[in-house]
Coordinates of C-alpha atoms in Angstrom, one line a residue:
M1 CA 91.1 122.4 99.9
F2 CA 87.5 123.5 99.8
K3 CA 87.8 123.9 96.0
K4 CA 88.4 120.2 95.7
S5 CA 85.7 119.2 98.0
I6 CA 83.3 116.7 96.5
A7 CA 80.3 118.5 98.4
L8 CA 81.2 121.9 96.7
K9 CA 81.4 119.9 93.3
L10 CA 78.0 118.1 94.0
T11 CA 76.4 121.4 95.1
A12 CA 77.5 123.4 92.1
G13 CA 76.7 120.6 89.7
F14 CA 73.1 120.4 91.2
V15 CA 72.6 124.3 91.1
G16 CA 74.2 124.4 87.8
I17 CA 71.7 121.7 86.3
V18 CA 68.8 123.5 87.8
L19 CA 69.8 126.9 86.5
I20 CA 70.4 125.5 83.0
S21 CA 67.3 123.6 83.1
M22 CA 65.1 126.6 84.3
L23 CA 66.9 128.9 81.6
V24 CA 66.2 126.7 78.8
I25 CA 62.4 125.9 79.9
G26 CA 61.8 129.4 80.5
G27 CA 63.3 130.6 77.2
L28 CA 61.3 127.9 75.5
F29 CA 58.1 128.8 77.2
I30 CA 58.6 132.5 76.5
Q31 CA 59.2 131.8 72.8
M32 CA 56.2 129.5 72.5
F33 CA 54.0 132.0 74.2
R34 CA 55.2 134.7 71.8
Q35 CA 54.8 132.6 68.7
Y36 CA 51.4 131.1 69.8
T37 CA 50.4 135.0 70.3
F38 CA 51.6 136.1 67.0
S39 CA 50.2 133.1 65.3
S40 CA 46.7 133.5 66.8
R41 CA 46.8 137.3 65.9
E42 CA 48.0 136.8 62.5
Q43 CA 45.3 134.2 61.7
T44 CA 42.5 136.5 63.0
M45 CA 43.7 139.7 61.1
L46 CA 44.1 137.5 58.0
D47 CA 40.6 136.4 58.4
R48 CA 39.3 140.0 58.9
A49 CA 41.4 141.2 56.0
R50 CA 39.8 138.5 53.6
S51 CA 36.4 139.5 54.8
I52 CA 37.2 143.2 53.9
A53 CA 38.8 142.3 50.6
E54 CA 35.8 140.2 49.8
V55 CA 33.2 143.1 50.5
I56 CA 35.2 145.4 48.7
A57 CA 35.7 143.3 45.6
E58 CA 31.8 142.8 45.5
N59 CA 30.8 146.4 45.8
S60 CA 33.8 148.1 44.0
Q61 CA 33.1 150.2 41.1
S62 CA 34.2 149.0 37.8
S63 CA 36.8 151.8 37.6
G64 CA 38.5 150.4 40.7
Q65 CA 37.5 153.4 42.8
F66 CA 36.8 152.5 46.5
G67 CA 35.0 155.8 47.5
G68 CA 31.9 154.1 48.5
F69 CA 33.5 152.5 51.6
A70 CA 34.9 156.0 52.9
G71 CA 32.0 156.1 55.5
S72 CA 32.8 152.8 56.8
M73 CA 36.4 153.2 57.4
R74 CA 36.1 155.1 60.5
F75 CA 34.7 152.0 62.2
L76 CA 37.0 149.4 60.6
D77 CA 39.9 150.0 63.1
R78 CA 37.4 149.3 66.0
M79 CA 36.0 146.2 64.3
T80 CA 39.4 144.9 63.2
E81 CA 41.3 146.2 66.2
A82 CA 43.9 147.4 63.8
K83 CA 44.7 150.1 61.3
V84 CA 43.2 149.3 57.8
W85 CA 44.7 150.6 54.7
I86 CA 43.1 150.1 51.2
T87 CA 45.3 150.7 48.1
D88 CA 44.5 150.7 44.5
K89 CA 46.3 148.2 42.2
Q90 CA 49.2 150.7 41.9
G91 CA 49.9 150.5 45.5
N92 CA 48.5 154.1 46.1
L93 CA 46.8 154.6 49.4
S94 CA 43.0 155.0 48.7
L95 CA 41.5 154.7 52.0
M96 CA 42.4 154.2 55.5
S97 CA 40.6 153.7 58.8
G98 CA 40.0 156.5 61.2
M99 CA 38.5 158.9 58.2
G100 CA 35.7 161.3 59.6
F101 CA 33.5 164.1 58.6
G102 CA 34.8 167.2 56.7
K103 CA 33.9 170.5 55.0
G104 CA 34.4 171.3 51.5
R105 CA 33.4 171.8 48.1
G106 CA 31.9 169.2 46.1
A107 CA 29.0 167.3 44.9
G108 CA 26.6 166.4 47.3
A109 CA 22.9 166.3 48.2
G110 CA 21.2 169.2 49.9
Q111 CA 18.1 171.3 50.2
G112 CA 17.9 174.9 49.0
T113 CA 17.6 176.7 45.9
G114 CA 20.2 178.6 44.1
P115 CA 23.9 178.7 44.7
G116 CA 24.9 178.7 48.2
T117 CA 26.5 176.3 50.9
G118 CA 24.7 173.1 52.1
R119 CA 25.3 170.4 54.6
G120 CA 26.0 166.9 53.5
M121 CA 28.3 164.0 54.0
G122 CA 31.2 163.5 51.8
M123 CA 34.8 163.0 51.4
R124 CA 37.6 165.3 51.0
Q125 CA 39.0 164.3 47.7
G126 CA 42.6 163.4 48.1
Q127 CA 42.9 165.0 51.5
P128 CA 42.1 162.5 54.2
F129 CA 42.2 163.5 57.9
N130 CA 45.1 161.1 58.4
S131 CA 47.4 161.4 55.7
E132 CA 50.4 159.7 57.4
P133 CA 52.5 157.8 55.2
L134 CA 52.3 153.8 55.3
P135 CA 55.1 152.4 57.4
Q136 CA 58.0 150.7 55.8
E137 CA 56.9 147.1 56.9
A138 CA 53.4 147.9 55.1
E139 CA 55.0 148.9 51.9
K140 CA 57.0 145.7 51.7
V141 CA 53.8 143.8 52.3
I142 CA 51.9 145.7 49.4
E143 CA 54.6 144.7 47.0
G144 CA 53.8 141.1 47.7
V145 CA 50.1 141.5 48.0
L146 CA 49.9 143.1 44.6
S147 CA 51.4 140.0 43.1
G148 CA 48.4 138.1 44.2
Q149 CA 49.9 136.6 47.2
E150 CA 48.9 137.1 51.0
S151 CA 51.7 138.5 52.8
V152 CA 52.4 138.9 56.5
S153 CA 55.2 140.8 58.3
E154 CA 56.3 140.9 62.0
N155 CA 58.3 143.9 63.2
F156 CA 59.1 146.0 66.3
S157 CA 57.6 149.5 66.2
S158 CA 59.3 152.4 68.1
V159 CA 56.0 154.2 67.8
Y160 CA 54.0 151.6 69.7
D161 CA 56.9 150.4 71.7
E162 CA 55.5 147.1 70.9
A163 CA 55.9 144.3 68.3
T164 CA 53.8 144.7 65.3
L165 CA 52.0 142.6 62.8
T166 CA 51.1 143.7 59.3
V167 CA 49.1 141.5 57.0
G168 CA 47.8 142.0 53.4
V169 CA 45.3 140.5 51.3
P170 CA 44.8 141.2 47.7
I171 CA 41.4 142.4 46.2
I172 CA 40.3 140.4 43.4
D173 CA 37.5 141.1 41.2
S174 CA 35.4 138.8 39.3
D175 CA 37.8 138.7 36.4
H176 CA 40.3 137.5 39.0
Q177 CA 42.4 140.6 38.6
V178 CA 44.1 142.2 41.4
I179 CA 42.3 145.7 42.0
G180 CA 43.9 146.6 45.1
S181 CA 44.9 145.5 48.4
V182 CA 43.8 145.5 52.0
L183 CA 46.3 145.9 54.9
L184 CA 45.9 145.6 58.5
H185 CA 48.5 146.9 60.7
S186 CA 48.2 146.4 64.5
P187 CA 50.5 146.0 67.5
V188 CA 50.3 142.7 69.2
T189 CA 48.9 144.4 72.2
G190 CA 50.4 143.3 75.5
I191 CA 52.8 140.8 74.2
T192 CA 56.0 142.7 75.3
A193 CA 54.4 143.4 78.7
T194 CA 53.3 139.8 79.1
V195 CA 56.9 138.7 78.1
N196 CA 58.4 141.0 80.6
K197 CA 56.1 139.8 83.1
A198 CA 56.9 136.1 82.2
V199 CA 60.7 137.1 82.5
R200 CA 60.2 138.6 85.9
I201 CA 58.2 135.7 87.1
L202 CA 61.0 133.3 85.4
A203 CA 63.7 135.4 87.3
V204 CA 61.7 135.0 90.6
S205 CA 61.3 131.4 90.2
L206 CA 64.9 130.9 89.0
L207 CA 65.9 132.6 92.1
G208 CA 63.7 130.5 94.4
A209 CA 64.8 127.4 92.4
L210 CA 68.4 128.3 93.0
V211 CA 67.9 128.7 96.7
L212 CA 66.0 125.5 96.8
A213 CA 68.7 123.6 94.7
L214 CA 71.4 125.1 96.7
G215 CA 69.8 123.8 100.1
L216 CA 69.0 120.3 98.4
G217 CA 72.6 120.3 96.9
V218 CA 74.2 121.0 100.4
F219 CA 71.8 118.5 102.0
Y220 CA 72.6 115.7 99.4
S221 CA 76.1 116.6 99.2
L222 CA 76.5 116.1 103.1
L223 CA 74.4 112.9 102.6
F224 CA 76.8 111.6 100.1
T225 CA 80.0 112.8 101.7
R226 CA 79.5 112.0 105.3
P227 CA 79.9 108.1 104.7
L228 CA 82.9 108.9 102.3
K229 CA 84.4 110.8 105.1
A230 CA 83.7 108.0 107.5
M231 CA 85.2 105.6 104.9
N232 CA 88.3 107.8 104.4
L233 CA 88.9 107.8 108.1
T234 CA 88.5 104.1 108.1
A235 CA 91.1 103.8 105.2
L236 CA 93.5 106.1 107.2
E237 CA 93.1 104.0 110.3
M238 CA 94.0 100.9 108.3
T239 CA 97.2 102.5 107.2
Q240 CA 98.0 102.9 110.7
G241 CA 97.8 99.3 111.4
N242 CA 94.3 99.2 113.1
Y243 CA 92.2 96.6 111.0
S244 CA 89.5 96.4 113.5
V245 CA 88.0 99.7 112.7
K246 CA 84.4 99.9 111.2
T247 CA 83.0 102.7 108.9
G248 CA 79.6 102.8 110.6
V249 CA 77.8 103.2 107.4
N250 CA 74.4 101.4 107.5
R251 CA 72.7 102.2 104.3
E252 CA 71.1 100.1 101.5
D253 CA 72.5 102.1 98.6
E254 CA 75.8 101.7 96.7
L255 CA 77.6 103.8 99.4
G256 CA 76.4 101.3 102.1
Q257 CA 77.6 98.4 99.8
L258 CA 81.0 100.2 99.7
G259 CA 81.2 100.9 103.4
N260 CA 80.2 97.1 103.9
S261 CA 83.0 96.1 101.4
L262 CA 85.5 98.3 103.3
D263 CA 84.7 96.8 106.6
L264 CA 85.0 93.4 105.0
L265 CA 88.3 94.4 103.5
A266 CA 89.5 95.7 106.8
G267 CA 88.6 92.2 108.4
K268 CA 90.2 90.2 105.7
L269 CA 93.4 92.3 105.6
G270 CA 93.7 92.3 109.2
Y271 CA 93.5 88.4 109.2
T272 CA 96.0 88.4 106.3
I273 CA 98.5 90.6 107.8
N274 CA 98.0 88.6 111.1
Q275 CA 98.9 85.4 109.1
L276 CA 101.7 87.2 107.4
F277 CA 103.3 88.3 110.9
Q278 CA 103.0 84.7 112.1
E279 CA 104.6 83.4 109.0
K280 CA 107.2 86.1 109.2
G281 CA 107.8 85.0 112.9
K282 CA 108.0 81.4 112.0
L283 CA 110.4 82.3 109.2
K284 CA 112.6 84.5 111.6
D285 CA 112.7 81.6 114.2
I286 CA 113.6 79.2 111.5
I287 CA 116.2 81.3 110.1
G288 CA 117.4 82.2 113.6
S289 CA 117.9 78.5 114.3
I290 CA 120.0 77.9 111.5
S291 CA 123.6 77.4 112.3
D292 CA 124.6 78.8 109.0
G293 CA 125.0 82.7 108.4
I294 CA 122.3 84.4 106.1
V295 CA 122.8 87.6 104.5
A296 CA 120.4 89.4 102.3
F297 CA 121.3 92.1 99.8
D298 CA 119.4 94.7 98.0
M299 CA 120.1 95.5 94.3
T300 CA 123.0 97.9 95.4
L301 CA 124.6 95.0 97.1
K302 CA 123.9 96.7 100.5
P303 CA 123.1 93.9 103.3
I304 CA 119.5 94.6 104.6
S305 CA 119.1 91.6 106.9
V306 CA 121.1 89.0 108.7
N307 CA 120.6 86.2 111.1
S308 CA 122.3 85.8 114.6
A309 CA 124.7 83.0 113.3
L310 CA 126.6 85.1 110.9
S311 CA 128.3 87.1 113.6
E312 CA 129.7 83.9 115.3
I313 CA 130.7 82.6 111.9
M314 CA 132.5 85.8 111.2
N315 CA 134.1 86.0 114.8
R316 CA 132.2 89.3 115.4
P317 CA 130.3 90.4 118.5
H318 CA 126.4 90.5 118.5
P319 CA 124.7 92.4 117.2
Y320 CA 126.5 92.4 114.1
L321 CA 126.0 96.0 112.6
N322 CA 125.3 96.6 108.9
E323 CA 128.5 98.9 108.6
D324 CA 130.7 96.0 109.9
I325 CA 129.0 93.5 107.8
E326 CA 129.4 95.8 104.7
K327 CA 133.2 96.3 105.5
D328 CA 134.0 92.5 106.2
L329 CA 132.1 91.5 102.8
N330 CA 134.1 94.2 101.1
D331 CA 137.2 92.6 102.6
L332 CA 136.0 89.1 101.2
K333 CA 135.7 90.7 97.7
I334 CA 132.4 88.9 96.8
E335 CA 130.9 91.8 95.1
A336 CA 131.7 90.5 91.6
Q337 CA 130.3 87.3 92.5
L338 CA 127.0 88.8 93.7
T339 CA 126.7 90.9 90.7
K340 CA 127.1 87.9 88.3
V341 CA 124.5 86.1 90.1
T342 CA 121.8 88.9 89.7
E343 CA 122.6 89.2 86.1
E344 CA 122.8 85.5 85.3
K345 CA 120.0 84.4 87.7
K346 CA 121.9 81.4 88.8
T347 CA 123.2 80.2 92.1
S348 CA 127.0 80.3 92.6
Q349 CA 129.4 79.1 95.3
V350 CA 132.4 80.8 96.7
L351 CA 135.1 79.6 99.0
K352 CA 137.0 82.2 101.0
D353 CA 139.5 82.1 103.9
W354 CA 138.6 84.4 106.9
L355 CA 140.6 84.5 110.2
G356 CA 141.7 81.1 109.9
K357 CA 138.4 79.6 108.9
K358 CA 137.3 78.0 105.5
L359 CA 134.0 79.8 104.6
M360 CA 131.7 78.8 101.9
F361 CA 129.4 81.3 100.4
T362 CA 126.4 80.1 98.5
L363 CA 125.0 83.0 96.5
S364 CA 121.6 83.1 95.1
P365 CA 119.3 85.6 93.3
I366 CA 116.0 86.7 94.9
V367 CA 113.3 86.7 92.1
D368 CA 109.7 87.9 92.3
N369 CA 106.7 86.4 90.6
S370 CA 107.2 88.5 87.7
G371 CA 110.7 87.2 87.1
M372 CA 112.4 90.2 88.1
V373 CA 115.6 90.1 90.4
T374 CA 114.9 92.3 93.6
G375 CA 118.1 91.3 95.5
S376 CA 120.3 88.4 96.3
V377 CA 121.0 86.2 99.4
A378 CA 124.2 84.6 100.7
L379 CA 124.4 81.4 102.8
V380 CA 127.7 81.5 104.7
Q381 CA 128.9 78.1 106.1
D382 CA 132.0 77.4 108.1
I383 CA 133.3 74.4 106.6
S384 CA 136.4 74.5 108.7
K385 CA 135.4 71.6 110.7
S386 CA 134.2 69.4 107.7
E387 CA 137.4 70.4 106.0
R388 CA 139.4 69.4 108.9
L389 CA 137.4 66.1 109.3
E390 CA 138.1 65.4 105.6
Q391 CA 141.9 66.2 106.2
L392 CA 141.8 64.0 109.1
R393 CA 140.3 61.2 107.1
R394 CA 143.0 61.5 104.4
D395 CA 145.6 61.6 107.3
F396 CA 143.9 58.6 108.8
V397 CA 144.2 56.5 105.6
A398 CA 147.8 57.7 105.1
N399 CA 148.7 57.1 108.7
V400 CA 147.2 53.5 108.7
S401 CA 148.9 52.9 105.3
H402 CA 152.1 53.9 106.7
E403 CA 151.7 52.1 110.1
F404 CA 151.0 48.9 108.0
R405 CA 153.5 49.4 105.3
T406 CA 156.5 49.7 107.7
P407 CA 156.1 46.4 109.5
L408 CA 154.7 44.8 106.3
T409 CA 157.9 45.8 104.5
V410 CA 160.1 44.5 107.2
I411 CA 158.3 41.2 107.4
R412 CA 158.5 41.0 103.5
G413 CA 162.3 41.8 103.4
S414 CA 163.1 39.2 106.0
L415 CA 161.0 36.4 104.1
E416 CA 162.6 37.3 100.8
A417 CA 166.0 37.1 102.3
M418 CA 165.1 33.6 103.9
V419 CA 163.6 32.3 100.7
D420 CA 166.4 33.6 98.4
G421 CA 168.9 31.8 100.6
T422 CA 170.7 34.9 101.3
V423 CA 170.4 34.1 105.2
E424 CA 171.6 30.6 106.0
N425 CA 173.2 30.8 109.5
S426 CA 170.8 29.6 112.1
Q427 CA 171.5 32.5 114.3
E428 CA 170.6 35.1 111.5
I429 CA 167.4 33.2 110.8
K430 CA 166.5 33.2 114.3
R431 CA 167.1 36.9 114.4
Y432 CA 165.0 37.4 111.3
H433 CA 162.3 35.2 112.9
Q434 CA 162.3 37.5 116.1
R435 CA 162.1 40.6 114.0
M436 CA 159.2 39.3 112.0
L437 CA 157.3 38.2 115.1
S438 CA 157.9 41.8 116.9
E439 CA 156.5 43.4 113.7
T440 CA 153.7 41.1 113.7
R441 CA 152.8 41.9 117.4
G442 CA 152.9 45.7 116.3
L443 CA 150.5 44.9 113.6
E444 CA 148.2 43.0 116.1
R445 CA 148.5 46.1 118.5
L446 CA 147.7 48.4 115.8
V447 CA 144.6 46.3 114.6
G448 CA 143.6 46.1 118.3
D449 CA 143.6 49.7 118.9
L450 CA 141.8 50.5 115.7
L451 CA 139.2 47.9 116.5
E452 CA 138.9 49.3 120.1
L453 CA 138.8 52.9 118.9
S454 CA 136.1 52.0 116.5
R455 CA 133.9 50.2 119.2
L456 CA 134.2 53.2 121.3
Q457 CA 133.2 55.8 118.5
A458 CA 130.3 53.4 117.7
G459 CA 129.2 53.2 121.3
K460 CA 129.4 49.4 121.1
I461 CA 131.4 49.1 124.5
K462 CA 129.4 48.0 127.4
M463 CA 130.2 48.9 131.0
N464 CA 130.9 46.1 133.4
K465 CA 129.8 48.0 136.7
E466 CA 131.3 46.8 140.0
K467 CA 132.1 48.1 143.4
L468 CA 135.7 49.2 143.2
Y469 CA 138.1 51.0 145.4
M470 CA 140.3 53.7 143.4
P471 CA 143.5 53.5 145.7
D472 CA 143.8 49.7 145.2
L473 CA 143.4 50.1 141.4
L474 CA 146.0 52.8 141.4
E475 CA 148.5 51.0 143.5
D476 CA 147.9 47.9 141.1
V477 CA 148.8 50.0 138.1
V478 CA 151.7 51.7 139.5
R479 CA 153.3 48.4 140.6
N480 CA 153.1 47.1 137.1
F481 CA 154.8 50.1 135.8
A482 CA 157.3 50.3 138.3
T483 CA 159.3 47.4 136.8
I484 CA 159.1 48.8 133.2
A485 CA 160.2 52.4 134.3
G486 CA 162.8 51.0 136.7
R487 CA 164.8 49.8 133.4
K488 CA 164.9 53.4 132.3
G489 CA 165.9 54.6 135.8
I490 CA 162.5 56.2 136.2
K491 CA 160.7 56.1 139.6
V492 CA 156.9 55.9 139.7
E493 CA 155.2 57.0 142.9
Y494 CA 151.7 57.1 144.1
L495 CA 150.5 59.9 146.6
T496 CA 147.4 59.9 148.4
K497 CA 146.3 62.5 151.0
Q498 CA 142.7 61.4 152.0
D499 CA 140.7 58.4 152.0
I500 CA 138.7 57.6 148.8
P501 CA 135.3 56.0 149.0
A502 CA 134.4 53.0 147.0
F503 CA 132.0 53.5 144.0
E504 CA 130.3 51.9 141.2
G505 CA 132.7 51.5 137.9
D506 CA 134.3 49.5 135.3
Y507 CA 137.5 48.2 136.5
D508 CA 138.9 47.2 133.2
R509 CA 138.1 50.5 131.5
L510 CA 139.6 52.7 134.3
R511 CA 142.8 50.6 134.4
Q512 CA 142.8 50.7 130.5
L513 CA 142.7 54.8 131.2
L514 CA 145.3 54.9 133.6
V515 CA 147.6 52.8 131.7
I516 CA 147.5 54.8 128.6
F517 CA 148.6 58.2 130.6
L518 CA 151.2 56.2 132.5
D519 CA 152.6 54.5 129.5
N520 CA 153.1 57.9 127.9
A521 CA 154.5 59.5 131.0
V522 CA 157.1 56.8 131.3
K523 CA 157.7 56.3 127.5
Y524 CA 158.4 60.1 127.0
S525 CA 160.4 60.9 130.1
P526 CA 164.2 60.9 130.3
V527 CA 166.2 58.7 132.5
N528 CA 166.4 59.5 136.4
T529 CA 163.2 61.2 136.5
T530 CA 159.9 60.7 138.5
V531 CA 156.4 60.2 137.5
T532 CA 153.9 60.7 140.2
V533 CA 150.4 59.9 140.6
A534 CA 148.3 61.8 143.2
T535 CA 144.6 61.7 144.0
S536 CA 142.4 64.2 145.9
L537 CA 138.6 64.4 146.6
F538 CA 136.3 67.2 145.8
D539 CA 133.1 67.8 147.5
I540 CA 132.8 64.0 148.1
K541 CA 131.3 63.7 144.5
T542 CA 134.4 64.2 142.3
L543 CA 137.8 62.4 142.3
S544 CA 140.8 64.1 140.9
I545 CA 143.7 61.8 139.6
I546 CA 146.8 63.8 138.6
I547 CA 149.7 62.1 136.8
R548 CA 152.9 64.4 136.5
D549 CA 156.0 63.5 134.8
Q550 CA 159.4 65.3 134.1
G551 CA 159.3 64.5 130.4
Y552 CA 160.2 66.4 127.1
G553 CA 156.7 68.2 127.2
I554 CA 154.4 69.3 124.4
A555 CA 154.5 72.7 122.5
A556 CA 151.4 74.7 123.3
E557 CA 150.3 74.9 119.7
E558 CA 150.4 71.1 119.6
L559 CA 148.0 70.5 122.8
P560 CA 144.8 70.8 120.9
Y561 CA 145.6 68.1 118.3
I562 CA 147.1 65.4 120.9
W563 CA 143.7 63.8 121.0
D564 CA 143.5 63.1 117.1
R565 CA 144.0 59.6 115.8
F566 CA 147.8 58.9 114.6
Y567 CA 148.9 62.3 116.0
K568 CA 152.4 62.2 117.2
T569 CA 154.9 65.1 118.4
D570 CA 158.3 65.3 117.1
K571 CA 159.5 63.6 120.2
S572 CA 157.3 60.6 119.9
R573 CA 157.6 59.9 116.0
N574 CA 160.4 57.2 116.8
S575 CA 159.0 55.8 119.8
G576 CA 157.1 52.7 118.3
G577 CA 153.5 53.7 119.3
T578 CA 150.5 53.6 117.1
G579 CA 149.4 57.1 117.8
L580 CA 145.9 56.0 119.0
G581 CA 146.3 55.7 122.7
L582 CA 145.0 59.3 123.5
A583 CA 142.3 59.1 120.9
I584 CA 141.1 56.0 122.9
A585 CA 141.7 57.8 126.1
K586 CA 139.6 60.4 125.2
H587 CA 136.5 58.1 124.4
L588 CA 137.1 56.3 127.6
I589 CA 136.9 59.4 129.6
E590 CA 133.5 60.5 127.9
L591 CA 132.5 57.1 128.6
Q592 CA 133.1 57.3 132.3
D593 CA 131.5 60.9 132.2
A594 CA 134.7 62.2 133.3
S595 CA 136.8 65.2 132.1
V596 CA 140.5 65.6 131.5
S597 CA 142.9 68.5 131.0
V598 CA 146.5 68.6 130.1
Q599 CA 149.2 71.1 130.9
S600 CA 152.6 71.1 129.3
E601 CA 155.9 72.8 128.9
L602 CA 158.8 71.9 126.7
E603 CA 161.4 70.3 128.7
R604 CA 159.6 70.9 131.9
G605 CA 157.1 67.9 131.7
T606 CA 153.4 67.4 131.5
V607 CA 150.5 67.2 134.0
V608 CA 147.4 65.3 133.2
E609 CA 144.3 65.7 135.5
I610 CA 141.4 63.4 135.4
K611 CA 138.3 64.3 137.1
L612 CA 136.1 61.4 137.7
P613 CA 132.7 61.7 139.2
L614 CA 131.8 59.1 142.1
G615 CA 128.2 58.6 141.0
N616 CA 127.0 56.1 138.4
P617 CA 129.2 56.1 135.3
K618 CA 128.0 56.7 131.8
V619 CA 126.7 53.2 130.3

């Protein structure tokens, strides 16, 4: 972790830059110092060599011998601060600095008579005091000088343990002929020591600079990394959902700007996330309020989200687990359609049967902004009711057509018989007229019931409220039906156990309701049976009216459909009724804000209970 730290990288980079810079500058400085020292020394030695060459050229013997300068050679090394060699034009060493007095034979000036020894100054011919050979670099310089060119050679001498400089200047006579050479050979005194001292100074300076650079590097690294760490912690807090966090970086530089931008980003992101959550909540509420089921799938066709309405549509308990959803959808076999929808990016509809229901699946792909399909969604609609309503509409049209066609066929047949003269007997004609009248009255009742049902469904029926007494109403209805029932040997009785208070209601609508139920009870009861009407009062606010017969009864599976228009059981198909009575009764009960329940067993009879509130009826 530390190796990846930006503080370490900044410090190492800072120290590296200082180290490299110091080494380069120190190296250049030492090189420049050394070059300057050599150049300065070289120029000095060349000037002195030229001066010696000029003097020798002016005072040399015509034979090219330089013996006259032997006395001066001992001082030249001090004057020139270098060893001086003078060679002839063949390169042989003629004179060299440092030569002194000697004893020997030879020509000389002296005092005395006769042969004998004498004192005098002279030079040993061919035997100098210092006869050491020329250094190798001097020999190379001589070769260049004797060609008429000045020559310079730099080298390192193990004798002096120092860098040495050798310069050579040709001795040119008046005829511009090279008659010899002057060589100066000298160590560049102190350059090595100076360079070594400079290196030591450079090393000490470099060490100090490194320490300083290290300190500054750590300081500036921390100066840079502290706000970065603060911003990193801020970013981590943001990943945890804390968008109110601040970096706390108060600087005017780029890092401060970055910190301010991060603070602004946190604020904006927090606001945006809050808006997204609000929109998500709204969307969730909207989806939850939709009565249709919604299922979202991923690209593997696995359900990932559903709304609460789906469990009710699929007849499953809530919550509807994903495992159960996946199993039920597999049973419905819609995988192929979902795959096709995601491949073609087109919406498709599929109709499926499920537990006695008709379900319509509307399958749509989920497409992102780049046009890529990221999943699919299914809208599940229970169209059982709409299918049933459509079937009822078709049945209604068929039933109305049938109910109209039968009497119209009878009327038409009777008219054709009379028109064609098939019927001529007055008694037969009268019978045909009565049949036509009966069928016409049946049509009139059918049309009346249809109009009545239409007005009830449209809410166009107005209640005529008045104070009425229920026992009187029931006695009136029972008395009217007693005559009709008596013809079939059916007895109609009214039983009451307690006083019923008067209340506000619509006399005609209540009478119509009771007539419908009593008419059905009498019509579908066999001879020599009894139909009873009983009342009872519940908590002074609800009146219960029970109509009980001993008729043919209704099968349990047919009970939910007896309120439908034109619905007839097997026993009632030949009764001559329109099949609209109970449909009208249902709407009359709703109009009275009442409720009704029916219990029936085949061959045992039927019990109808009406619970009527004694408050204000529905208007």
